[in-house]
Structures are given as C-alpha cells and as structure tokens.
PDB file of C-alpha atoms in Angstrom:
ATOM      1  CA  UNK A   1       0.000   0.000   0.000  1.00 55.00           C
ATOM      2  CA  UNK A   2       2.007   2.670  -1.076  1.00 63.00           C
ATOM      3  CA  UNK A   3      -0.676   5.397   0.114  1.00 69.00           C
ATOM      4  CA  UNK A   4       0.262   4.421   3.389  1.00 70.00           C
ATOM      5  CA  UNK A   5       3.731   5.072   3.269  1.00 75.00           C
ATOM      6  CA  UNK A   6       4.767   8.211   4.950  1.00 77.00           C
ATOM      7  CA  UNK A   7       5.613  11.117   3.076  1.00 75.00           C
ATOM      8  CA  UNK A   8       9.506  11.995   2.800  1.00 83.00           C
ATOM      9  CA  UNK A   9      10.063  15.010   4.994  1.00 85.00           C
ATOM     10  CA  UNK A  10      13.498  14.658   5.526  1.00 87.00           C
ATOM     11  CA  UNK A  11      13.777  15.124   1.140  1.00 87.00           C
ATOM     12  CA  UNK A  12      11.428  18.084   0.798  1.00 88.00           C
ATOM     13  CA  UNK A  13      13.216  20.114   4.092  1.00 92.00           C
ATOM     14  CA  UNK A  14      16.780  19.597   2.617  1.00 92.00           C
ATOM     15  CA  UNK A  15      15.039  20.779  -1.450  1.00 92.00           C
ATOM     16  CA  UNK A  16      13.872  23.772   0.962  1.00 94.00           C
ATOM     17  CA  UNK A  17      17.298  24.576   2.517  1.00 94.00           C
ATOM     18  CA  UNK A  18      18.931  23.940  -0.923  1.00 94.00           C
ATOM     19  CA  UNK A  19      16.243  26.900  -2.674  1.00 94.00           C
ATOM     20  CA  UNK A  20      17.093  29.238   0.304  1.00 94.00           C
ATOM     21  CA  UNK A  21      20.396  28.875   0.251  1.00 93.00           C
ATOM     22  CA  UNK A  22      20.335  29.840  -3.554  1.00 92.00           C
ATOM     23  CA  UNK A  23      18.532  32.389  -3.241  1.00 91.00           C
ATOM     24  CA  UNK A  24      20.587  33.884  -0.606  1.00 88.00           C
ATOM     25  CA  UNK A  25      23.611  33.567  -2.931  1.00 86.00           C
ATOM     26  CA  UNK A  26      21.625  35.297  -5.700  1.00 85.00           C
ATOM     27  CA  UNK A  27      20.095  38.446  -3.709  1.00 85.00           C
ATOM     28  CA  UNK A  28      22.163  38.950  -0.913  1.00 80.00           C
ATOM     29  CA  UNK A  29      24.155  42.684  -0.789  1.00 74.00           C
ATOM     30  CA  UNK A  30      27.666  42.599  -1.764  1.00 75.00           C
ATOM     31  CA  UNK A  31      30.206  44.894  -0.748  1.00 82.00           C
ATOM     32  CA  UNK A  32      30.420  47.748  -2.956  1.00 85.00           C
ATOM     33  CA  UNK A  33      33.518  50.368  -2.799  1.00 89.00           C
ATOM     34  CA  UNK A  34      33.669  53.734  -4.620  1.00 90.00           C
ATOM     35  CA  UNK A  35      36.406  53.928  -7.395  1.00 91.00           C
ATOM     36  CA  UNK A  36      37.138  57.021  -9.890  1.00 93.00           C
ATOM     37  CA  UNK A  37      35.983  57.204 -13.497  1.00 93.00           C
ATOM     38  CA  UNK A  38      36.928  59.406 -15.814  1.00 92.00           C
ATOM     39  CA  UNK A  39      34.408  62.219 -17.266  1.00 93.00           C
ATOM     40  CA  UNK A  40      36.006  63.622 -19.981  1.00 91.00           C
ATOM     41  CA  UNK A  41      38.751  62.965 -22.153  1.00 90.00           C
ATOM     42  CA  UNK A  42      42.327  63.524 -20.301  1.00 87.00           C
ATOM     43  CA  UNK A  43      45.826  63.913 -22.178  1.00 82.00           C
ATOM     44  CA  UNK A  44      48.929  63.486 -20.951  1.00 75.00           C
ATOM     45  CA  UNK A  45      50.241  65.214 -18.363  1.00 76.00           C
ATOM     46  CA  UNK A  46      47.186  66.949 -16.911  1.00 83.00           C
ATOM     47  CA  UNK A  47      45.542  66.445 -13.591  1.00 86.00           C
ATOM     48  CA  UNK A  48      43.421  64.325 -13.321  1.00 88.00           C
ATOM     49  CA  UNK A  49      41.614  65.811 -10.412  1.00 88.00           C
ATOM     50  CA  UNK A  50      38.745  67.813 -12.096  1.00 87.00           C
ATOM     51  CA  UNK A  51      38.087  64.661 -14.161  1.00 90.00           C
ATOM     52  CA  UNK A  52      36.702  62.386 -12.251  1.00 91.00           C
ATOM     53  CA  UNK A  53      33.594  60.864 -10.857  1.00 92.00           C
ATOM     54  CA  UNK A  54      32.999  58.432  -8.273  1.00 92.00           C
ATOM     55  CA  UNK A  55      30.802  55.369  -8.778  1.00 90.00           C
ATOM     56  CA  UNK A  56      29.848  52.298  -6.987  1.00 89.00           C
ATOM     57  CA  UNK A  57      31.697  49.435  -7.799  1.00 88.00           C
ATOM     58  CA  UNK A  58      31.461  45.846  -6.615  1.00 84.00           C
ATOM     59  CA  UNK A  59      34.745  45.535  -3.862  1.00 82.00           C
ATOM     60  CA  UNK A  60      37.470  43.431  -5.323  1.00 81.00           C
ATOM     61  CA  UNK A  61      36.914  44.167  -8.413  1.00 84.00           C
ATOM     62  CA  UNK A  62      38.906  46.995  -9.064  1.00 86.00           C
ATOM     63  CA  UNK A  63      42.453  48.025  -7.814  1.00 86.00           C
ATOM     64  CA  UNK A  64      41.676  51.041  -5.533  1.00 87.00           C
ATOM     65  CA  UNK A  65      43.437  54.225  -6.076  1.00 87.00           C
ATOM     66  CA  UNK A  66      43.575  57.906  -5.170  1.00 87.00           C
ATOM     67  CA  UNK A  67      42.019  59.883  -8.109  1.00 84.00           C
ATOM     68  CA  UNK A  68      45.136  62.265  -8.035  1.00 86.00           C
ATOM     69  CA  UNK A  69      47.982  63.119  -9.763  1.00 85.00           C
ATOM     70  CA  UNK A  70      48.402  63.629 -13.569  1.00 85.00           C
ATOM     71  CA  UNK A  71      47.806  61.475 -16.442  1.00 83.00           C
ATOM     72  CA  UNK A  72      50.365  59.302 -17.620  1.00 75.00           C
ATOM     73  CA  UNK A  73      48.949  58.848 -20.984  1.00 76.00           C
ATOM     74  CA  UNK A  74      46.023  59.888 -22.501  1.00 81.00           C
ATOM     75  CA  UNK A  75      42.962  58.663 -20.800  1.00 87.00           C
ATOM     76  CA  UNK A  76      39.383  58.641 -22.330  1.00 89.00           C
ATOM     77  CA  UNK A  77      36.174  59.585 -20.580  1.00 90.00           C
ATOM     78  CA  UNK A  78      33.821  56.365 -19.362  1.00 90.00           C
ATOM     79  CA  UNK A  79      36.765  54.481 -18.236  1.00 89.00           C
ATOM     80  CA  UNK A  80      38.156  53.479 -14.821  1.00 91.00           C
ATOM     81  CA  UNK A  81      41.172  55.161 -13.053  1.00 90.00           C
ATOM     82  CA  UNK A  82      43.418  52.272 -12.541  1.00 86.00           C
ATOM     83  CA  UNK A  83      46.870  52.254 -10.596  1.00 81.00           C
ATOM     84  CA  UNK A  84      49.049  52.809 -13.357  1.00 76.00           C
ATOM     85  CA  UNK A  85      47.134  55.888 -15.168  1.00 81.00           C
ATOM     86  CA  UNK A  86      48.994  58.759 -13.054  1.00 83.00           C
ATOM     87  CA  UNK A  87      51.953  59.771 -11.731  1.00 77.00           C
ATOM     88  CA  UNK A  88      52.436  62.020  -9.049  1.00 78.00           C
ATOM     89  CA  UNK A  89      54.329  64.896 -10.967  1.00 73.00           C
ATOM     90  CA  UNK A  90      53.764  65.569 -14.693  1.00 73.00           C
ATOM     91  CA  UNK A  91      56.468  64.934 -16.790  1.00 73.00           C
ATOM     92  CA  UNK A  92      57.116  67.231 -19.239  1.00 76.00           C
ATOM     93  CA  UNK A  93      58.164  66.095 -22.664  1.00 80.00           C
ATOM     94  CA  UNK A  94      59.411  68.182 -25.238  1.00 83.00           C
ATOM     95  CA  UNK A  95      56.982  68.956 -28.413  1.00 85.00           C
ATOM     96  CA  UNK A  96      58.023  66.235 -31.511  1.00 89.00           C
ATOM     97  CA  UNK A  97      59.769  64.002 -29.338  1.00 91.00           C
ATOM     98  CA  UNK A  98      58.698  60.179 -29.776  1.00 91.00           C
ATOM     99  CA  UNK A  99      58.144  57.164 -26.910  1.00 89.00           C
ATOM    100  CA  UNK A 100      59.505  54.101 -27.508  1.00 89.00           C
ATOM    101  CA  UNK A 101      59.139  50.917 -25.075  1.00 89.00           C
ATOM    102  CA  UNK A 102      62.057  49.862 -23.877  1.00 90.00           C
ATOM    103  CA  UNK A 103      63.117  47.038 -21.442  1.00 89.00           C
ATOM    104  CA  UNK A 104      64.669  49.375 -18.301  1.00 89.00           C
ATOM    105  CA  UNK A 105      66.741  48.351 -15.204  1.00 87.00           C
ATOM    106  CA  UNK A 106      64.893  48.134 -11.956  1.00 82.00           C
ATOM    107  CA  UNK A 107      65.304  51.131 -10.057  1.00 82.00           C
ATOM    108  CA  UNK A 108      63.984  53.426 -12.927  1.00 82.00           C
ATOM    109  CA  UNK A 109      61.308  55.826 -11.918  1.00 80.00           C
ATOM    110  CA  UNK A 110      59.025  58.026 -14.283  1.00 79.00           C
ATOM    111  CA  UNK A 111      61.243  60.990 -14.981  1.00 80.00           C
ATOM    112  CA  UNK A 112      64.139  59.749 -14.777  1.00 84.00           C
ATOM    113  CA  UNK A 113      67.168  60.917 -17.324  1.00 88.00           C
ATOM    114  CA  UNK A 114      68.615  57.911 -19.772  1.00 90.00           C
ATOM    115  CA  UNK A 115      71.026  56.907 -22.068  1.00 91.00           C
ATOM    116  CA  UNK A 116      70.275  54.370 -24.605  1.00 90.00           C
ATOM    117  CA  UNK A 117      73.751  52.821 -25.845  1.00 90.00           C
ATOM    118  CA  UNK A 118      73.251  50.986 -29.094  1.00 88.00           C
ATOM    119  CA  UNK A 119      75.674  47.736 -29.007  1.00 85.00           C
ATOM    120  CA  UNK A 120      77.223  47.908 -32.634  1.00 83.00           C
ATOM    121  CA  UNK A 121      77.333  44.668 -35.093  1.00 77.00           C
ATOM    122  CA  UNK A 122      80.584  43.227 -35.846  1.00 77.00           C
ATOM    123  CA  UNK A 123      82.074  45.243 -38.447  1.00 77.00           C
ATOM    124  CA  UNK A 124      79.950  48.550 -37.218  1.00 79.00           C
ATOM    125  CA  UNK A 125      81.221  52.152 -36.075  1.00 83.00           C
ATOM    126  CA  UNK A 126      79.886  52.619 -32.312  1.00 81.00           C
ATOM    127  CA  UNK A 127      77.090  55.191 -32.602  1.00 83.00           C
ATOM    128  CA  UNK A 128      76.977  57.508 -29.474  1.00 88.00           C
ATOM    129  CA  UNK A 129      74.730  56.836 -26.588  1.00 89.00           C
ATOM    130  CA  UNK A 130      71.144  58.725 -27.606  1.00 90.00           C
ATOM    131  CA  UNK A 131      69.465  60.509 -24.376  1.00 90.00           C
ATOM    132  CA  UNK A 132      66.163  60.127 -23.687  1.00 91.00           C
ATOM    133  CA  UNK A 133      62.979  60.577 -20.317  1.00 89.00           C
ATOM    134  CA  UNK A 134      61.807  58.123 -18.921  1.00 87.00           C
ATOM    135  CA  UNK A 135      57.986  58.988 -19.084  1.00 83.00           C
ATOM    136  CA  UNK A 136      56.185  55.506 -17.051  1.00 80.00           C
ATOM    137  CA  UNK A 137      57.204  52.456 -16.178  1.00 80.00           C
ATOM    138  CA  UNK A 138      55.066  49.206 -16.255  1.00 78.00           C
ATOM    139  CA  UNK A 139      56.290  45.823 -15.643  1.00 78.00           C
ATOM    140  CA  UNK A 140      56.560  43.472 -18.708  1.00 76.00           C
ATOM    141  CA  UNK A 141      54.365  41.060 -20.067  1.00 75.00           C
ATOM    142  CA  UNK A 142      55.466  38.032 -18.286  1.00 73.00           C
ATOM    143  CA  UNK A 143      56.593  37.974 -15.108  1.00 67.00           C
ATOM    144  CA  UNK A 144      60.466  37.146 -15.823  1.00 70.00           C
ATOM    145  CA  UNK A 145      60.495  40.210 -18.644  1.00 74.00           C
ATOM    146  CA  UNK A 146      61.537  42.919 -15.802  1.00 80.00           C
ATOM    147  CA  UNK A 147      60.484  46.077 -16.379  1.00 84.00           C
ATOM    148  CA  UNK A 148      59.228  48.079 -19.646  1.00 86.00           C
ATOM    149  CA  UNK A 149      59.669  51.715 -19.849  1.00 85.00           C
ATOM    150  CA  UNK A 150      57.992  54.249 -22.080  1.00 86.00           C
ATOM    151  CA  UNK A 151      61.357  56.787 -23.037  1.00 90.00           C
ATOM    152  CA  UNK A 152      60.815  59.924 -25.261  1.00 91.00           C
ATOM    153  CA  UNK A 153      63.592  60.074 -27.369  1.00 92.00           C
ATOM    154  CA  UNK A 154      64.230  63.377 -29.622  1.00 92.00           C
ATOM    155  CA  UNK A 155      62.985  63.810 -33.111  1.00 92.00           C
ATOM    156  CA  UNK A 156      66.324  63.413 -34.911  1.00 92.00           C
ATOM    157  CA  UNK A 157      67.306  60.141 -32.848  1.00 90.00           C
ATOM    158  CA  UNK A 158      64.198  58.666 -32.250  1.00 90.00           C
ATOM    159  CA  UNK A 159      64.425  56.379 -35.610  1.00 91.00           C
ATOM    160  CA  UNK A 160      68.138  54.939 -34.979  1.00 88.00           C
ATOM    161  CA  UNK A 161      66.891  54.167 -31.379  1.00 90.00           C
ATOM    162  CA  UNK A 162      63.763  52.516 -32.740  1.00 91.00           C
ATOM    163  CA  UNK A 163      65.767  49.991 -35.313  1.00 90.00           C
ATOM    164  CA  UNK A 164      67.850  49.594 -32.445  1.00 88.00           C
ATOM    165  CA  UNK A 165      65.584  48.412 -30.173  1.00 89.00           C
ATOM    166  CA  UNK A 166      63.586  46.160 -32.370  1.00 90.00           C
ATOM    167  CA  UNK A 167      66.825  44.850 -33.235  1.00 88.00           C
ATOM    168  CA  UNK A 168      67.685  44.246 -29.710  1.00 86.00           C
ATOM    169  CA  UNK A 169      70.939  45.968 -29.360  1.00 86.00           C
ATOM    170  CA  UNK A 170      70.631  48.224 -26.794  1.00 87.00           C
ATOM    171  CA  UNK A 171      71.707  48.394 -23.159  1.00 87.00           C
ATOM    172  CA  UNK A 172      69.790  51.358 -20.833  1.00 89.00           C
ATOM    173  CA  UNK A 173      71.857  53.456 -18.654  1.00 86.00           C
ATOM    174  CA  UNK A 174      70.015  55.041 -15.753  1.00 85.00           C
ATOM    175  CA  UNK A 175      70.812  58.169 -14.155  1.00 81.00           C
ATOM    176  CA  UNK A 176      72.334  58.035 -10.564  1.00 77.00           C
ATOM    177  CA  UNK A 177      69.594  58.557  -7.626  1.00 64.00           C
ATOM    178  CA  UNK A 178      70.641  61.377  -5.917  1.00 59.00           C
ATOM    179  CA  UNK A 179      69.787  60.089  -2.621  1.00 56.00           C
ATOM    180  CA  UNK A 180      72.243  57.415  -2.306  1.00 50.00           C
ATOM    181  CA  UNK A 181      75.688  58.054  -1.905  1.00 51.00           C
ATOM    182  CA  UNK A 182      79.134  55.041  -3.042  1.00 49.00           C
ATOM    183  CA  UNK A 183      78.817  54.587   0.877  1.00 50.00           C
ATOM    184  CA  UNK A 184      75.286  53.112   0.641  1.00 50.00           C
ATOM    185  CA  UNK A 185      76.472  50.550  -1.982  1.00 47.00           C
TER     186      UNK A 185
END
C-alpha cells in the first residue's frame, strides 16, 4: 500500500534549505567600494583631479586608487582610473619628441634621465649613446620580462633608437639617484 507510506520530509526540508540557500547567494548585498571614473577625455600630463567621478563598484573588483595626480597617458572619458594611469608629478616632454618601449633596469622611476647605448654589429662604427625621459614604467608582459619603460627620445634620434631596439641591441643606462651616496652601496 504505497498510500500508506509516509511522506519523505526529511527530502522536501533539505530541497527547501537547498532553494534558500540559492537564493541567498543570488540576492544577498555585496560589498560595494567607490572607485574614480573618468568624465572627460584627459591627455597626458594633466591632472586628473577635475576629471573624475565616483561610482559604486562591486569591492574586489577593481584596484583602488587615489584619483590624483596627472595622467600618464592619454585617458578617455567612461573608463576606470586604474593604478598605473597617473603619476604624481607631470612629466614634461618636449613637443616632436617620440616614446619608444624599452626594457629598463629596476630602479627606474618616471622621470628619470637615460642613455640608450646601441651595441654595434661586428664590423659597425659605435654610434653615441642617444638621451632620452623616462615617461612611465610598467612591468613586462610576463613575469620574468623585468620592467618596460615608455622613453621619449628626440625627433632626430628617435628612428636609430627605434631599429635599435627592435633589433635588440641596446643596453639602458640610468641616471644616478641622488639620494644614495658610493657609501650606501
């Protein structure tokens, strides 16, 4: 007589705490932070101050940064502020100078002086080093790739150093911090 069987309660409460639980995964609040998006287009080297709104954002999503300092490169409006979008000073490049990437020792900072030395082929005259400013530095692609750095180079140069790099012969000379001294080292 299966009429007379009794009903499975223990099956129907643990449906019931499954659907609950769901539910409470689906609807419940989740931690929301406010993060800086740009309003209008930014170039740069301009603050970024008077360019910014703050929205809601779920936490974690986003890395969470200050909303100051000045663009270091040209940011369009609708998108967030992320980490490495400003600097803390401008850097000034010259008008008709070019950036080129360029794989840069470790301790280079944005605004730092450089001299690119291009290593000659066998059989080649030695070109002189080719100065250059350091304008941001990211790290590389892959984790093992170091550090890249964006370097304006000068109109007149900025072709040899090009060829050079995508060539590969080039070693990157940083300028000395000024805050260590031969005694530190």
């Amino acid at each position: 007589m299966l009429w007379l069987t009794r009903p499975p309660y223990l099956r129907w409460s643990l449906v019931g705490l499954l659907v609950v639980v769901s539910l409470w995964v689906e609807i419940r609040p989740t931690s929301s932070v406010r993060h800086p998006y740009v309003t209008h287009d930014v170039a740069r080297g301009e603050s970024v101050e008077g360019a910014l709104e703050w929205r809601d954002v779920a936490g974690g999503v986003l890395e969470p940064v200050l909303g100051t300092g000045f663009a270091d490169r040209d940011l369009t409006a609708g998108h967030p502020l992320l980490p490495g979008d400003t600097t803390h000073a401008p850097i000034l490049v010259p008008p008709g100078w070019w950036l080129l990437d360029v794989a840069v020792p470790a301790e280079t900072t944005a605004g730092m002086s450089v001299q690119l030395v291009i290593l000659p082929a066998s059989g080649e005259r030695v070109l002189p080093p080719i100065s250059g400013l350091v304008t941001s530095v990211r790290p590389g692609e892959y984790q093992s790739d170091g550090l890249l750095g964006s370097v304006a180079f000068p109109p007149d140069r900025a072709a040899t150093a090009a060829v050079a790099i995508a060539e590969d012969r080039v070693s990157v000379l940083i300028e000395a911090r000024r805050d260590r001294t031969t005694s530190d080292l």
